[in-house]
Tab-separated table of C-alpha atoms in Angstrom:
chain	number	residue	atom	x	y	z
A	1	UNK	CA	-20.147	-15.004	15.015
A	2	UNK	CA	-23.026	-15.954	12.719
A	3	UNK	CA	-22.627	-16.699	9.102
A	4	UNK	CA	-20.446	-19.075	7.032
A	5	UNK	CA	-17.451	-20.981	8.673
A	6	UNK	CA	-14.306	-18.751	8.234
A	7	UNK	CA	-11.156	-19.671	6.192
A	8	UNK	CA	-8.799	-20.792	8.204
A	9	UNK	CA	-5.210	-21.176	7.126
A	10	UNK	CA	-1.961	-24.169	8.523
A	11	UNK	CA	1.067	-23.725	8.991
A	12	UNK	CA	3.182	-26.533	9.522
A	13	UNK	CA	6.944	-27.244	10.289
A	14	UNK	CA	7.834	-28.096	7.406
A	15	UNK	CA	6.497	-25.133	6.085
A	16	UNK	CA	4.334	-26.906	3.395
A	17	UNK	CA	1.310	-24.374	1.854
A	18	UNK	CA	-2.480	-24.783	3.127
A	19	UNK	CA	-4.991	-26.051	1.223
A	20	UNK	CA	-6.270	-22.772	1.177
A	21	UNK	CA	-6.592	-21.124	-2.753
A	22	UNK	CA	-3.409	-19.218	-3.745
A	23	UNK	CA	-5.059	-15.456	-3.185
A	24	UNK	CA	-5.065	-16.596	0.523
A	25	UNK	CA	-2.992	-14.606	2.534
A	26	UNK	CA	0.492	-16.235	2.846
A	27	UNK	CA	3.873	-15.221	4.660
A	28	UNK	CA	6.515	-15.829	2.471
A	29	UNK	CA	9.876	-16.536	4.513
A	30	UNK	CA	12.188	-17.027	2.487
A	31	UNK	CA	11.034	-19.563	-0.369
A	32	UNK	CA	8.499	-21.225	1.402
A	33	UNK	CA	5.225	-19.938	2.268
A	34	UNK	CA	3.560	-19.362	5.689
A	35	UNK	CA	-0.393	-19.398	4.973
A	36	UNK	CA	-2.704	-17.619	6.659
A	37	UNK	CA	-5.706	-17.407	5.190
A	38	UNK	CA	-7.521	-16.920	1.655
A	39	UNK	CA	-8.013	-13.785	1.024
A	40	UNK	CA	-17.375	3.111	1.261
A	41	UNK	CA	-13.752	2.231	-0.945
A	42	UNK	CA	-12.714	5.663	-0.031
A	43	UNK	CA	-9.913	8.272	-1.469
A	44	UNK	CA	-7.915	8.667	2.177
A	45	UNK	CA	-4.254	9.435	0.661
A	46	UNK	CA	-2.166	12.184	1.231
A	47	UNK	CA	-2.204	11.784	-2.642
A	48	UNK	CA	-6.082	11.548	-2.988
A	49	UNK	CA	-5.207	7.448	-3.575
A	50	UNK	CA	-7.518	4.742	-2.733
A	51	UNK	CA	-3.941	3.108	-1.909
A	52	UNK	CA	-3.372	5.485	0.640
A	53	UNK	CA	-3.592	6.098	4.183
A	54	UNK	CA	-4.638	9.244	5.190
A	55	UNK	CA	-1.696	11.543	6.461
A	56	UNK	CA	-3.115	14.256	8.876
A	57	UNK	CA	-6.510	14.266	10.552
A	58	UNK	CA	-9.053	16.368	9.062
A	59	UNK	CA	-11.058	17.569	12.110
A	60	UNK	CA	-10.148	17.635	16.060
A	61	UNK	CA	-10.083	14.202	17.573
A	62	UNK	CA	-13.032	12.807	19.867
A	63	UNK	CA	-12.876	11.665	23.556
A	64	UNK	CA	-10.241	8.808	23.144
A	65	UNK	CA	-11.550	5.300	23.248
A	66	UNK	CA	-10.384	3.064	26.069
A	67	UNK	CA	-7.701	0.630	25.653
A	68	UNK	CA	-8.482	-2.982	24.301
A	69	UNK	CA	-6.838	-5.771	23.469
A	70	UNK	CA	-7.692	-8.443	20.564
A	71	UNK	CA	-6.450	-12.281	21.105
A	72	UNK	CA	-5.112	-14.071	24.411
A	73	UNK	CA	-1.529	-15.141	22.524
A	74	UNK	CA	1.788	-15.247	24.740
A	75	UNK	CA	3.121	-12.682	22.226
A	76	UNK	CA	1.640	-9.106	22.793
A	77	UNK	CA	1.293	-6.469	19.799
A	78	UNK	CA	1.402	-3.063	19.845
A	79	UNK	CA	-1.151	-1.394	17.431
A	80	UNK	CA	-1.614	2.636	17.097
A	81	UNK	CA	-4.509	3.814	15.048
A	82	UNK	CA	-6.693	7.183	15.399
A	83	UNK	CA	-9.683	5.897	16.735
A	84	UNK	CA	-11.245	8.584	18.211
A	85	UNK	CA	-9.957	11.282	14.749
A	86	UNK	CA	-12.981	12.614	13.010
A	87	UNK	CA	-14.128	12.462	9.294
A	88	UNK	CA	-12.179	10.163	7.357
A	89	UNK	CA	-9.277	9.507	9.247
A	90	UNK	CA	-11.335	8.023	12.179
A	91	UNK	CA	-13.272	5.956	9.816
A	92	UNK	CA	-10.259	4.312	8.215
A	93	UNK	CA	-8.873	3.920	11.788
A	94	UNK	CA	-12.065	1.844	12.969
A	95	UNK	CA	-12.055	-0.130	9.464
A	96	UNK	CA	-8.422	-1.390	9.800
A	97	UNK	CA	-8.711	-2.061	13.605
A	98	UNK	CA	-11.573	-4.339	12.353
A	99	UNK	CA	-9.815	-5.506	9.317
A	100	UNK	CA	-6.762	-6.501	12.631
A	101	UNK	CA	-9.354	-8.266	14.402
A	102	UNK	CA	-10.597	-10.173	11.303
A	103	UNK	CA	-6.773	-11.138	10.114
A	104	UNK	CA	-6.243	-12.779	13.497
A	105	UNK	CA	-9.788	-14.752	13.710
A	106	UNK	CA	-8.757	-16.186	10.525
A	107	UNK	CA	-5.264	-17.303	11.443
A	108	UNK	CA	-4.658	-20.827	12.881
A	109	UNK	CA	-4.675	-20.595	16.027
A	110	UNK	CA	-2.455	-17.626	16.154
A	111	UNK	CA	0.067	-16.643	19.640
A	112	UNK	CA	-0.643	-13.071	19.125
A	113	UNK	CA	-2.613	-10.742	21.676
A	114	UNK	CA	-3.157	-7.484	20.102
A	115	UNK	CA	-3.277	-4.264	22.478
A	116	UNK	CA	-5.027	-1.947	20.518
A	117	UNK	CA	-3.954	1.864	21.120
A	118	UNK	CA	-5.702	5.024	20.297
A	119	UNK	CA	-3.879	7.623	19.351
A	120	UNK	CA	-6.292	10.511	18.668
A	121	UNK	CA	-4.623	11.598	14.941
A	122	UNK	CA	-1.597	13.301	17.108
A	123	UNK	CA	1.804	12.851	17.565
A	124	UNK	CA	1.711	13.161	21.455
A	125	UNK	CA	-1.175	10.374	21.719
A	126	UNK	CA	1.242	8.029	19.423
A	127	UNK	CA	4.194	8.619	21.838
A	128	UNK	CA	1.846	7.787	24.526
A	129	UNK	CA	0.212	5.484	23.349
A	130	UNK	CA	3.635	3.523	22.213
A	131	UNK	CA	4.782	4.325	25.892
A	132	UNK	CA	1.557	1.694	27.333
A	133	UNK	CA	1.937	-0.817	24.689
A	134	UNK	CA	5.400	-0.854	25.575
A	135	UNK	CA	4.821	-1.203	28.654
A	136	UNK	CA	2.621	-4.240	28.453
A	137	UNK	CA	5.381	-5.768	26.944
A	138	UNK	CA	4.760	-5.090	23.166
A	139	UNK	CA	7.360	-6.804	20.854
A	140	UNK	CA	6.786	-4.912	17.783
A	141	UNK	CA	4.326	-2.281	17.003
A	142	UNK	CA	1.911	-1.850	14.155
A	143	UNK	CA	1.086	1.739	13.084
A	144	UNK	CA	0.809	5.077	13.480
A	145	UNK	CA	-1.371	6.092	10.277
A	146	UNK	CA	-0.405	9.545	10.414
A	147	UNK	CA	3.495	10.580	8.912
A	148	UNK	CA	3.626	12.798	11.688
A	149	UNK	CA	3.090	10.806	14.165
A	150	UNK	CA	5.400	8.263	12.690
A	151	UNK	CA	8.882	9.511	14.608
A	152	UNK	CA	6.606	9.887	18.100
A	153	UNK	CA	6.622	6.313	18.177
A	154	UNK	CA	10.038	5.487	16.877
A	155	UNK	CA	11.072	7.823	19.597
A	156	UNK	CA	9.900	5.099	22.119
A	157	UNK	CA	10.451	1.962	20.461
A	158	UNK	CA	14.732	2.576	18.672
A	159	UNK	CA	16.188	2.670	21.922
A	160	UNK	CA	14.279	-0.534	23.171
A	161	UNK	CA	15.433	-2.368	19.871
A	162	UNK	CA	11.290	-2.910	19.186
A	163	UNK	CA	10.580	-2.566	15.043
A	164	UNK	CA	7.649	-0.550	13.713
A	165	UNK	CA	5.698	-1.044	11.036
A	166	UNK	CA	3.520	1.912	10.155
A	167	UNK	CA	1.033	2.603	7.765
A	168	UNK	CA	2.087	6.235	6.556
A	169	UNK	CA	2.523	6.738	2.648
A	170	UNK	CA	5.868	9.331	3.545
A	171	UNK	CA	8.979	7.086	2.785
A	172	UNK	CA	10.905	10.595	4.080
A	173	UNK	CA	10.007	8.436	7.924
A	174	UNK	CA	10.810	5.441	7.039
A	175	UNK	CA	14.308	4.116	8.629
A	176	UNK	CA	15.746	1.090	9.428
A	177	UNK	CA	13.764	-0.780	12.456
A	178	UNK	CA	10.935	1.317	11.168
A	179	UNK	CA	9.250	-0.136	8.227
A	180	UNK	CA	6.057	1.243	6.231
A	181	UNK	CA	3.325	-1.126	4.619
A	182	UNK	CA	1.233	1.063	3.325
A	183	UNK	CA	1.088	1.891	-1.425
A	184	UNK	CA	3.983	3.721	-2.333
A	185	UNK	CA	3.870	5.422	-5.876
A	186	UNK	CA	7.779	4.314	-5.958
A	187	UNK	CA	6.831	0.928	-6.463
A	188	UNK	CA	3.833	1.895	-9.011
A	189	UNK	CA	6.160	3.500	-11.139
A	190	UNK	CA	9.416	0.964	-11.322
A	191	UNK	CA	6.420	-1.823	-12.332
A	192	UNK	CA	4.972	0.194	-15.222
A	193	UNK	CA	8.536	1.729	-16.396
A	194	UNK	CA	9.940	-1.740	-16.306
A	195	UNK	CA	6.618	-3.190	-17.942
A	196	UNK	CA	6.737	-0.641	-20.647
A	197	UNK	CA	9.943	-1.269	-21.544
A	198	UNK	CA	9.711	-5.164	-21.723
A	199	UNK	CA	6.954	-4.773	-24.480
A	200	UNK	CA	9.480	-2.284	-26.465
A	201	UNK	CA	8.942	1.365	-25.338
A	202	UNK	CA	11.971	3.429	-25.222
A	203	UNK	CA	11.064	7.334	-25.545
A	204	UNK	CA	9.557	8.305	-22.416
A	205	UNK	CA	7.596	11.567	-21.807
A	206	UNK	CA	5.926	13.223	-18.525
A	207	UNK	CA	3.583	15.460	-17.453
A	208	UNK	CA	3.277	15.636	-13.408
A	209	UNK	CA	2.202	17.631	-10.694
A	210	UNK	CA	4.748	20.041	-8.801
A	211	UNK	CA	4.050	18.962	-5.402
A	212	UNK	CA	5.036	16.213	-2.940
A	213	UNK	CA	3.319	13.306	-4.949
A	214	UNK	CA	5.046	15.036	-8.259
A	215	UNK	CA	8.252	15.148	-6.675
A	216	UNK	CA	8.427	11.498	-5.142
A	217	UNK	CA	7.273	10.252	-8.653
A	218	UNK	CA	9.548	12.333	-10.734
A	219	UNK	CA	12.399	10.536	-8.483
A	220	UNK	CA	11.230	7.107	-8.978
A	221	UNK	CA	10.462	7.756	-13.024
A	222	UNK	CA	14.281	9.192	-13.780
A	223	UNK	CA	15.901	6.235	-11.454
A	224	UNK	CA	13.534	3.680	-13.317
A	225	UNK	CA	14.690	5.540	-16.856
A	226	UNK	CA	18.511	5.235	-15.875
A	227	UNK	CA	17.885	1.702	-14.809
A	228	UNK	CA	16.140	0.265	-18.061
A	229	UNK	CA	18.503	3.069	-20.407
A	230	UNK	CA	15.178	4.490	-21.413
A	231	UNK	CA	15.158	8.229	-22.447
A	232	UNK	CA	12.997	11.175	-21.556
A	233	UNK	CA	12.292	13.253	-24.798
A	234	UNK	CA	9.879	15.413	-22.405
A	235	UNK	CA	9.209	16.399	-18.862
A	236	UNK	CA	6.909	18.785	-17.496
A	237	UNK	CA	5.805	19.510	-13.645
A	238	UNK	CA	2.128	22.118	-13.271
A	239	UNK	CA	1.216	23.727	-10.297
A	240	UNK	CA	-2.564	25.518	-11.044
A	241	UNK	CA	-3.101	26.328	-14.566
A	242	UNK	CA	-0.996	23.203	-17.037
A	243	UNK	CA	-1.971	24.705	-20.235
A	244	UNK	CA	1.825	26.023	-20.854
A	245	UNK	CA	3.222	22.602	-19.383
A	246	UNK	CA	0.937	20.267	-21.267
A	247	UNK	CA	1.723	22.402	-24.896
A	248	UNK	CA	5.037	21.746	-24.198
A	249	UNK	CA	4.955	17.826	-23.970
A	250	UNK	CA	2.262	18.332	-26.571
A	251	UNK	CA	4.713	19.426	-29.394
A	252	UNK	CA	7.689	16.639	-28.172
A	253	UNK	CA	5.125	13.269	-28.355
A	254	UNK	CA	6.159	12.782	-31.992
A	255	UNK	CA	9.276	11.776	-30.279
A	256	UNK	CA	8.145	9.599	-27.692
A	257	UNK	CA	6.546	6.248	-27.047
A	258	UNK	CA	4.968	6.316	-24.135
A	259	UNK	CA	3.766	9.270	-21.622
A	260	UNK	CA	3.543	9.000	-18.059
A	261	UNK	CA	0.623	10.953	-16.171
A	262	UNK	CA	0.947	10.624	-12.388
A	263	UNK	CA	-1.910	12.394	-9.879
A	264	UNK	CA	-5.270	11.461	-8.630
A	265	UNK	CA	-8.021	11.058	-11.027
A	266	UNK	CA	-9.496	13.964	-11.611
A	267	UNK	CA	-6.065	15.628	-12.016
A	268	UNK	CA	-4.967	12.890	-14.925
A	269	UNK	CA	-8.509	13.603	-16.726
A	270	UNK	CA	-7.697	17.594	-16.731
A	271	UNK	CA	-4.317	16.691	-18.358
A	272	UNK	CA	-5.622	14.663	-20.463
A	273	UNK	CA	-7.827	17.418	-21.946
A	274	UNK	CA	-4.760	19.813	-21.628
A	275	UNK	CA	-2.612	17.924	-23.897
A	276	UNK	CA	-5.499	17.107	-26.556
A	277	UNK	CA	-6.311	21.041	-26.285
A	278	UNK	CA	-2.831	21.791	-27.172
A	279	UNK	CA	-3.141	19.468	-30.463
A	280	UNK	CA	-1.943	16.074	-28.570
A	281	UNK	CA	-3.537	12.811	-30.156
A	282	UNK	CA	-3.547	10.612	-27.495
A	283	UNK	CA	-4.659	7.615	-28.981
A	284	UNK	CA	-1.224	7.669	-30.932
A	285	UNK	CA	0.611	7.243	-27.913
A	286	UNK	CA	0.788	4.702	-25.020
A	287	UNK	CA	-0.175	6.077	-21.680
A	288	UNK	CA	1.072	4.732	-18.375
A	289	UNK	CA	0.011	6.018	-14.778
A	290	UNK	CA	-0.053	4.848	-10.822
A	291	UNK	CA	-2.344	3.241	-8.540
A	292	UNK	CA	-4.204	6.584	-8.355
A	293	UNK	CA	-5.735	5.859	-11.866
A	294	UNK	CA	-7.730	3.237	-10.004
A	295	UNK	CA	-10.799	5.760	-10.589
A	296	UNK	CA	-14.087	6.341	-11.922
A	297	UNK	CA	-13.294	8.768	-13.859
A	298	UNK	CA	-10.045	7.619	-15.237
A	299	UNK	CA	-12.404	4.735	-16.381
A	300	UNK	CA	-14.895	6.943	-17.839
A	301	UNK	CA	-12.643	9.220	-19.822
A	302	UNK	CA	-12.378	8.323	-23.273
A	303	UNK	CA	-8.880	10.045	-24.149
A	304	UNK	CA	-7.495	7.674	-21.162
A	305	UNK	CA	-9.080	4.528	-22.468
A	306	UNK	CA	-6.146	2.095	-23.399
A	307	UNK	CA	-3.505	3.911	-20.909
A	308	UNK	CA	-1.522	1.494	-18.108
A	309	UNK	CA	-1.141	1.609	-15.056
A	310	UNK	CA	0.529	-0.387	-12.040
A	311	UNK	CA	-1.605	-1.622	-8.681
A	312	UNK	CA	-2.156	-4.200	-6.797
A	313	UNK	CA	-4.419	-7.224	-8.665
A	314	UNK	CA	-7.919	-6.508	-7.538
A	315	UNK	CA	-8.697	-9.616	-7.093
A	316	UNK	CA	-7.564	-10.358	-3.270
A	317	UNK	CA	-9.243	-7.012	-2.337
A	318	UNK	CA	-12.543	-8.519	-3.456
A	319	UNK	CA	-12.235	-11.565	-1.642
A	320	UNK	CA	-11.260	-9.590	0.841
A	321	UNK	CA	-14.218	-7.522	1.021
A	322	UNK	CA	-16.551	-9.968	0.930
A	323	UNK	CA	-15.700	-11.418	3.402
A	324	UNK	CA	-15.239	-8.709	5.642
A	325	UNK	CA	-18.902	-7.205	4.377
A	326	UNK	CA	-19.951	-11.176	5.961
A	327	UNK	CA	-18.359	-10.288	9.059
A	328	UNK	CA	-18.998	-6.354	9.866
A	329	UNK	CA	-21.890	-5.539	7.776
A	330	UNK	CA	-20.112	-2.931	5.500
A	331	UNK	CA	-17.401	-2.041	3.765
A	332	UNK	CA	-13.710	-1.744	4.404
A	333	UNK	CA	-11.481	1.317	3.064
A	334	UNK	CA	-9.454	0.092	0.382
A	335	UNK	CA	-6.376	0.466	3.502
A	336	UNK	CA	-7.795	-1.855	5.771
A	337	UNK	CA	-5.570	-4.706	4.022
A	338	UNK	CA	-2.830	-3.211	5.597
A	339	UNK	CA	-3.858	-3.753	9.057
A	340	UNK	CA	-4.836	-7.089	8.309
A	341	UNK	CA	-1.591	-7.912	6.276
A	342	UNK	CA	0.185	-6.521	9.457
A	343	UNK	CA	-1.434	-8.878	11.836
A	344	UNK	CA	-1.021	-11.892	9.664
A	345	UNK	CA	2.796	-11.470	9.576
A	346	UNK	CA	3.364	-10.663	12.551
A	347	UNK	CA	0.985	-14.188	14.126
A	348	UNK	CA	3.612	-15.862	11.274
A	349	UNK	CA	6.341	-14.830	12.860
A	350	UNK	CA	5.469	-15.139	16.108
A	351	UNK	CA	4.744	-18.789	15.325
A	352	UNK	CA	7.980	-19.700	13.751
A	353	UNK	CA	11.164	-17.364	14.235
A	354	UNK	CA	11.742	-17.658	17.889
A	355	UNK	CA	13.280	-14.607	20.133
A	356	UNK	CA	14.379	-12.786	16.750
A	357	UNK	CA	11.148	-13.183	15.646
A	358	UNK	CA	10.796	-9.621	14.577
A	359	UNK	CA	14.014	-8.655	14.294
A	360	UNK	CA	15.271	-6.057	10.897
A	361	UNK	CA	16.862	-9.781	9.879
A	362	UNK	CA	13.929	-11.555	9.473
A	363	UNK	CA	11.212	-8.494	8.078
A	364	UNK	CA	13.677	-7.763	5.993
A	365	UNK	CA	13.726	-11.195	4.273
A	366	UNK	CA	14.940	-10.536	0.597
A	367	UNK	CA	11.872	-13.026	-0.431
A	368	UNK	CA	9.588	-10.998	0.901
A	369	UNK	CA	5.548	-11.908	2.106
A	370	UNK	CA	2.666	-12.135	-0.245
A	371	UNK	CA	-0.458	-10.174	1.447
A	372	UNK	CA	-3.836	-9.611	-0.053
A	373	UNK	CA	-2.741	-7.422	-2.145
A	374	UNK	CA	-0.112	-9.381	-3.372
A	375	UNK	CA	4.193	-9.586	-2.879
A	376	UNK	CA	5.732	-7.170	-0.545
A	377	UNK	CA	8.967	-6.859	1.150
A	378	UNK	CA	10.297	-4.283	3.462
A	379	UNK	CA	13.949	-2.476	2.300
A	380	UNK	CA	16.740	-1.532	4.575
A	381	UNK	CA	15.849	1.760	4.630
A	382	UNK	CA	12.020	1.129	5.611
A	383	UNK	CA	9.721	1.622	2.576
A	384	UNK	CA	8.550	-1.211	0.883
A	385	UNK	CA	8.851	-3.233	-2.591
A	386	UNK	CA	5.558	-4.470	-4.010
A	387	UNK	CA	4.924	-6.518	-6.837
A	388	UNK	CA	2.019	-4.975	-8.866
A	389	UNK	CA	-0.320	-6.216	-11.697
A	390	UNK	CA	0.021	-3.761	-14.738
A	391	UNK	CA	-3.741	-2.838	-15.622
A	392	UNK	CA	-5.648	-1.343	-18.803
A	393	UNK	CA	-8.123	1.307	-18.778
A	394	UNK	CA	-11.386	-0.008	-20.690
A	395	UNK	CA	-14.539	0.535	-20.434
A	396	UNK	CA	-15.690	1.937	-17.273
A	397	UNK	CA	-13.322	-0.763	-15.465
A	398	UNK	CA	-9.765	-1.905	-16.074
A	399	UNK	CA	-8.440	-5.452	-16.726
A	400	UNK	CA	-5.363	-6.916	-15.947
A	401	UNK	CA	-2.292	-7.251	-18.786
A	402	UNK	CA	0.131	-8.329	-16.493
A	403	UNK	CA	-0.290	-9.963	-13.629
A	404	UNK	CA	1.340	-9.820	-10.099
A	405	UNK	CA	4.795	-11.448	-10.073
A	406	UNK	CA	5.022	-14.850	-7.997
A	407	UNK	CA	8.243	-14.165	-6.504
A	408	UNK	CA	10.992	-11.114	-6.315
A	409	UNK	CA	14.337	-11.171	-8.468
A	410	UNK	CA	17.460	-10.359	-7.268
């Protein structure tokens, strides 16, 4: 490989930190920290998120690519991605397989050997291709992308005692022994509930969409309000036309301090101009919103300007990027980190935990990892914790308010 020398990351028994900066990648086990290395953006989601994988292929697959495998490690790999899926899907498949390969050039010397599966965007080509990496004596197996495709492969791998950790943004497939690192908006909105109310907002209002998205984040925003003893003085779900829903939280914001608009960015700009047709000033109240307001035209919208929202810091994406725009000429999806993330705890673990090395024990350590994109740490039940930055609209951009917590509380 031509260009500048790689990061490169230690790790060493006593499980002191690299000299690496701190947006490196690092493995947190427990307290200490397992380094790995420092650290077309495109709206995949099932959500329409940049912080989302895509969940269903948009086009029939292509002749599936052969088999490979990444590495020459003792410890083999499994990982399922739709290589061969057309459109969008296929292209996000390609950019975290490279985002993989990049994760484990960077690693010191890392005992991983990657056998890299294509699954062709269906749930028959995960099962099978779970059934060869199995085979080949996979310990653990990163992916499927698609939700669907999610239970093909836990089919194969729960009665073999082999954990999964897919990149699907459905928490209804996660389980225990099957773990999802991929952006869930549960996380999104626990950080910006629980930042709102530590700068003294109590009176909570909501306008969100009546679908899948709307009902996972009307879940999370109720279990956040019972947890913090905020109260709702307004809720409202629109499916098509929100002109009814959006008068209605319209004439309750005198009683409320803060109003939550969850959906992609086009969506959040249309209720913006919903609520300010129905009379709303919006510059009287605090907005708050999820990773999807990571958007041009959430940035560009001057009735959102001021509003908060919870994601990841930017910052380790752009170090990320850069350096994978050294390596492969172009630029990631905003889910490669995910695939990379993956393979850098997984070479971690393979260094240091021994025959339980990927065991629900250990991924489930209540310390959690920090990846690119900051903390992270897989529940019981599968989905994931994150800790997020808390972020203000300005100006064509956002900057942070908050930033990304260093550890995890109890």
């Amino acid at each position: 490989m031509q260009g500048p020398q790689k990061p490169k990351s230690e790790f060493t028994g006593s499980l002191q930190v690299s000299t690496t900066r701190r947006s490196a990648l690092g493995l947190l086990l427990g307290a200490p920290l397992l380094s790995a290395c420092s650290s077309v953006q495109q709206s995949l989601g099932q959500f329409s998120s940049p912080f989302s994988g895509p969940e269903q292929p948009t086009a029939p697959a292509g002749p599936a690519q052969q088999p490979t495998s990444i590495g020459n490690g003792q410890v083999k790999v499994g990982l399922i991605l739709p290589l061969s899926a057309s459109g969008n899907a296929g292209v996000a498949a390609l950019s975290m397989r490279n985002a993989a390969e990049m994760a484990l050039a960077e690693f010191q010397n890392p005992n991983i050997q990657l056998l890299v599966k294509d699954d062709g965007g269906s749930p028959q080509g995960a099962q099978q291709s779970a059934q060869q990496a199995v085979g080949e004596g996979a310990e653990i197996i990163l992916g499927p992308l698609f939700a669907l495709s999610v239970p093909s492969v836990a089919q194969v791998a729960r009665p073999r005692n082999i954990s999964v950790i897919a990149f699907s943004t459905d928490s209804s497939i996660a389980s225990r022994g099957v773990y999802l690192l991929s952006f869930l908006p549960e996380s999104d909105v626990s950080r910006i509930v629980e930042y709102s109310a530590s700068i003294g907002k109590r009176s909570f209002a909501a306008l969100l969409p009546d679908n899948a998205y709307g009902n996972v984040v009307e879940a999370a925003f109720k279990t956040a309000m019972s947890r913090r003893g905020g109260r709702i003085v307004a809720f409202e779900k629109y499916s098509g036309d929100r002109a009814g829903p959006a008068r209605n939280v319209a004439q309750q914001l005198g009683q409320a301090d803060a109003l939550l608009l969850a959906d992609d960015g086009d969506s959040v700009v249309a209720s913006a101009e919903a609520l300010t047709a129905a009379g709303a000033n919006l510059r009287n109240i605090q907005l708050l919103g999820t990773g999807l307001w990571d958007n041009p035209r959430v940035f560009g919208t001057p009735n959102l300007q001021g509003g908060l929202y919870a994601a990841p810091d930017p910052a380790g994406f752009r170090a990320f990027s850069g350096r994978y725009r050294t390596r492969y000429g172009g630029d990631p999806v905003r889910t490669a980190t995910l695939a990379y993330d993956a393979v850098a705890l997984v070479a971690a673990l393979a260094r240091t935990q021994g025959a339980q090395r990927f065991s629900p024990d250990v991924l489930q350590s209540p310390s959690g990892f920090a990846g690119i994109d900051g903390l992270f740490r897989f529940r019981p039940d599968g989905t994931n914790e994150r800790g997020l930055a808390v972020m203000r609209v300005a100006n064509n951009g956002s900057v942070p308010v908050a930033g990304s917590p260093k550890s995890f509380g109890a």
